[in-house]
């Protein structure tokens, strides 16, 4: 297990997140010592999606308007079809993801989460993966789509589906553990 003590990780999510893709990274990264915050578009519970049905309710720790890239060492974007579709339509979320990637800090996106990377203009010329149904979207946005459990290209980590969560979480944790402390003191 990685030692992430002192690291702060943001999980950016909205209504319709794939339950396992938020809950498992939050739990495992926190167990490794990280402080993990769920960031959403507004206050109030957001509801997950599991096996074709609405599932867990999650209360975000902060809204997108209350955080900056400087507050965190890494960003995780869960999938589900609804969640990234709502996020990519929100200019604040797109700007946050773009700024995070441009900071050089690790950005992980799983399943349909890479839709947000596409919207932020981050996949052109990069190796990446995603859920198979958005493979064409990734290619059309200029990504070299790779069919692997986790693909790392610089500070971007992408993964295909919930079955890949163990590899995805380990890869995110590895990059976070290896990254120097980059947050500004408050």
Tab-separated table of C-alpha atoms in Angstrom:
chain	number	residue	atom	x	y	z
A	1	UNK	CA	0.000	0.000	0.000
A	2	UNK	CA	1.167	3.509	-0.748
A	3	UNK	CA	1.863	6.115	1.919
A	4	UNK	CA	-0.177	9.153	0.957
A	5	UNK	CA	-0.002	10.878	4.328
A	6	UNK	CA	-0.222	14.632	3.845
A	7	UNK	CA	-1.550	14.341	0.287
A	8	UNK	CA	-4.911	15.847	-0.673
A	9	UNK	CA	-6.976	14.355	-3.468
A	10	UNK	CA	-10.110	15.783	-5.095
A	11	UNK	CA	-12.761	13.563	-6.651
A	12	UNK	CA	-14.873	15.619	-9.049
A	13	UNK	CA	-18.393	14.220	-9.321
A	14	UNK	CA	-21.985	15.121	-10.082
A	15	UNK	CA	-25.295	13.258	-10.065
A	16	UNK	CA	-25.086	9.901	-11.831
A	17	UNK	CA	-21.516	8.938	-10.927
A	18	UNK	CA	-20.686	5.243	-11.192
A	19	UNK	CA	-20.859	4.245	-7.525
A	20	UNK	CA	-17.788	1.993	-7.413
A	21	UNK	CA	-15.674	4.536	-9.313
A	22	UNK	CA	-16.188	7.140	-6.582
A	23	UNK	CA	-16.554	5.007	-3.452
A	24	UNK	CA	-13.580	2.675	-3.987
A	25	UNK	CA	-10.974	5.326	-4.873
A	26	UNK	CA	-12.180	7.529	-1.993
A	27	UNK	CA	-11.951	4.647	0.479
A	28	UNK	CA	-8.628	3.196	-0.684
A	29	UNK	CA	-6.822	6.510	-1.140
A	30	UNK	CA	-7.998	7.620	2.312
A	31	UNK	CA	-6.840	4.283	3.772
A	32	UNK	CA	-3.391	5.067	2.319
A	33	UNK	CA	-3.349	8.298	4.337
A	34	UNK	CA	-4.666	10.875	1.859
A	35	UNK	CA	-7.299	13.458	2.661
A	36	UNK	CA	-9.947	12.899	-0.015
A	37	UNK	CA	-12.659	15.434	-0.832
A	38	UNK	CA	-15.630	14.941	-3.115
A	39	UNK	CA	-16.070	18.143	-5.119
A	40	UNK	CA	-19.355	18.816	-6.930
A	41	UNK	CA	-21.111	21.565	-8.846
A	42	UNK	CA	-23.345	22.599	-5.941
A	43	UNK	CA	-24.129	21.776	-2.318
A	44	UNK	CA	-26.490	18.913	-1.552
A	45	UNK	CA	-26.319	15.182	-1.981
A	46	UNK	CA	-25.476	13.624	-5.298
A	47	UNK	CA	-26.705	10.177	-6.176
A	48	UNK	CA	-24.703	7.370	-7.690
A	49	UNK	CA	-25.540	4.752	-10.273
A	50	UNK	CA	-25.013	1.007	-9.879
A	51	UNK	CA	-26.105	-1.878	-12.113
A	52	UNK	CA	-28.631	0.230	-14.020
A	53	UNK	CA	-30.253	1.777	-10.951
A	54	UNK	CA	-29.858	4.822	-8.738
A	55	UNK	CA	-27.772	3.946	-5.696
A	56	UNK	CA	-25.724	5.581	-2.934
A	57	UNK	CA	-26.144	9.185	-1.876
A	58	UNK	CA	-22.903	11.116	-1.333
A	59	UNK	CA	-22.591	14.522	0.283
A	60	UNK	CA	-19.877	16.567	-1.430
A	61	UNK	CA	-17.254	18.088	0.847
A	62	UNK	CA	-16.931	21.235	-1.271
A	63	UNK	CA	-18.295	22.831	-4.417
A	64	UNK	CA	-16.275	23.673	-7.500
A	65	UNK	CA	-16.550	27.349	-6.521
A	66	UNK	CA	-14.885	26.706	-3.138
A	67	UNK	CA	-11.682	25.034	-4.351
A	68	UNK	CA	-8.611	25.703	-6.446
A	69	UNK	CA	-6.017	23.467	-8.036
A	70	UNK	CA	-3.563	24.654	-5.370
A	71	UNK	CA	-5.696	22.934	-2.689
A	72	UNK	CA	-4.980	19.428	-4.003
A	73	UNK	CA	-2.197	17.097	-5.102
A	74	UNK	CA	-4.305	15.037	-7.515
A	75	UNK	CA	-7.704	14.846	-9.187
A	76	UNK	CA	-9.865	11.769	-9.834
A	77	UNK	CA	-12.839	11.787	-12.219
A	78	UNK	CA	-15.238	8.853	-11.877
A	79	UNK	CA	-17.342	7.714	-14.792
A	80	UNK	CA	-20.896	6.654	-15.250
A	81	UNK	CA	-22.646	8.106	-18.273
A	82	UNK	CA	-24.533	10.888	-16.515
A	83	UNK	CA	-21.774	12.243	-14.260
A	84	UNK	CA	-19.139	13.215	-16.859
A	85	UNK	CA	-21.827	14.402	-19.259
A	86	UNK	CA	-23.086	16.889	-16.645
A	87	UNK	CA	-19.541	17.928	-15.713
A	88	UNK	CA	-18.384	18.508	-19.293
A	89	UNK	CA	-21.341	20.863	-19.824
A	90	UNK	CA	-20.237	23.043	-16.897
A	91	UNK	CA	-17.510	25.582	-17.813
A	92	UNK	CA	-16.277	25.699	-14.189
A	93	UNK	CA	-15.638	21.956	-14.117
A	94	UNK	CA	-13.930	22.013	-17.518
A	95	UNK	CA	-11.695	24.913	-16.454
A	96	UNK	CA	-10.823	23.143	-13.178
A	97	UNK	CA	-9.822	19.932	-14.990
A	98	UNK	CA	-7.814	21.854	-17.597
A	99	UNK	CA	-5.976	23.872	-14.929
A	100	UNK	CA	-5.289	20.707	-12.938
A	101	UNK	CA	-3.758	18.966	-15.930
A	102	UNK	CA	-1.727	22.041	-16.852
A	103	UNK	CA	-0.352	22.177	-13.289
A	104	UNK	CA	1.425	18.865	-13.881
A	105	UNK	CA	-0.372	17.173	-10.973
A	106	UNK	CA	-1.860	13.696	-11.520
A	107	UNK	CA	-5.323	13.580	-13.111
A	108	UNK	CA	-7.099	10.221	-13.216
A	109	UNK	CA	-10.262	9.527	-15.219
A	110	UNK	CA	-12.042	6.185	-15.493
A	111	UNK	CA	-14.788	4.767	-17.715
A	112	UNK	CA	-16.733	7.717	-19.229
A	113	UNK	CA	-14.694	10.191	-17.125
A	114	UNK	CA	-12.369	10.888	-20.085
A	115	UNK	CA	-15.271	12.762	-21.722
A	116	UNK	CA	-14.282	15.584	-19.388
A	117	UNK	CA	-10.658	15.311	-20.555
A	118	UNK	CA	-11.885	15.586	-24.144
A	119	UNK	CA	-13.940	18.695	-23.329
A	120	UNK	CA	-10.928	20.262	-21.608
A	121	UNK	CA	-8.803	19.649	-24.731
A	122	UNK	CA	-6.389	17.341	-22.937
A	123	UNK	CA	-6.243	14.141	-25.006
A	124	UNK	CA	-4.915	15.313	-28.390
A	125	UNK	CA	-1.608	13.555	-29.032
A	126	UNK	CA	-1.827	11.599	-25.762
A	127	UNK	CA	-2.045	7.878	-25.073
A	128	UNK	CA	-5.257	7.129	-23.187
A	129	UNK	CA	-8.056	4.642	-22.635
A	130	UNK	CA	-11.724	4.807	-21.691
A	131	UNK	CA	-14.901	2.790	-21.652
A	132	UNK	CA	-15.135	1.049	-25.027
A	133	UNK	CA	-18.282	2.940	-26.090
A	134	UNK	CA	-16.430	6.291	-26.105
A	135	UNK	CA	-13.336	4.949	-27.871
A	136	UNK	CA	-14.352	6.759	-31.073
A	137	UNK	CA	-14.866	10.008	-29.124
A	138	UNK	CA	-11.344	9.647	-27.744
A	139	UNK	CA	-9.856	8.966	-31.180
A	140	UNK	CA	-11.812	11.840	-32.763
A	141	UNK	CA	-10.396	14.132	-30.053
A	142	UNK	CA	-6.872	13.088	-31.074
A	143	UNK	CA	-6.029	10.433	-28.474
A	144	UNK	CA	-4.116	7.271	-29.253
A	145	UNK	CA	-6.643	4.885	-27.680
A	146	UNK	CA	-5.027	1.918	-25.903
A	147	UNK	CA	-7.033	-1.089	-24.651
A	148	UNK	CA	-5.337	-1.525	-21.251
A	149	UNK	CA	-6.522	-1.433	-17.637
A	150	UNK	CA	-4.650	1.804	-16.945
A	151	UNK	CA	-2.767	4.053	-19.323
A	152	UNK	CA	-0.377	6.725	-18.088
A	153	UNK	CA	0.760	9.560	-20.339
A	154	UNK	CA	2.606	12.195	-18.370
A	155	UNK	CA	0.299	13.230	-15.541
A	156	UNK	CA	-2.872	11.745	-17.116
A	157	UNK	CA	-4.079	8.346	-15.908
A	158	UNK	CA	-7.017	6.790	-17.719
A	159	UNK	CA	-8.819	3.515	-17.173
A	160	UNK	CA	-11.558	1.556	-18.936
A	161	UNK	CA	-14.187	0.293	-16.484
A	162	UNK	CA	-15.011	-0.684	-12.887
A	163	UNK	CA	-13.196	-4.029	-13.256
A	164	UNK	CA	-9.985	-2.009	-13.699
A	165	UNK	CA	-10.388	-0.112	-10.410
A	166	UNK	CA	-7.608	-1.966	-8.512
A	167	UNK	CA	-5.038	-1.109	-11.217
A	168	UNK	CA	-6.439	2.419	-11.656
A	169	UNK	CA	-6.314	3.203	-7.920
A	170	UNK	CA	-2.803	1.764	-7.562
A	171	UNK	CA	-1.609	3.803	-10.546
A	172	UNK	CA	-3.140	7.023	-9.193
A	173	UNK	CA	-1.629	6.323	-5.757
A	174	UNK	CA	1.801	5.621	-7.276
A	175	UNK	CA	1.842	8.938	-9.152
A	176	UNK	CA	0.566	10.864	-6.124
A	177	UNK	CA	3.158	9.265	-3.838
A	178	UNK	CA	5.943	10.048	-6.299
A	179	UNK	CA	4.892	13.655	-6.868
A	180	UNK	CA	6.554	16.372	-4.807
A	181	UNK	CA	4.396	18.438	-2.455
A	182	UNK	CA	2.907	21.025	-4.807
A	183	UNK	CA	0.128	22.657	-2.795
A	184	UNK	CA	0.635	26.232	-1.727
A	185	UNK	CA	0.578	26.887	1.985
A	186	UNK	CA	-2.606	28.597	3.160
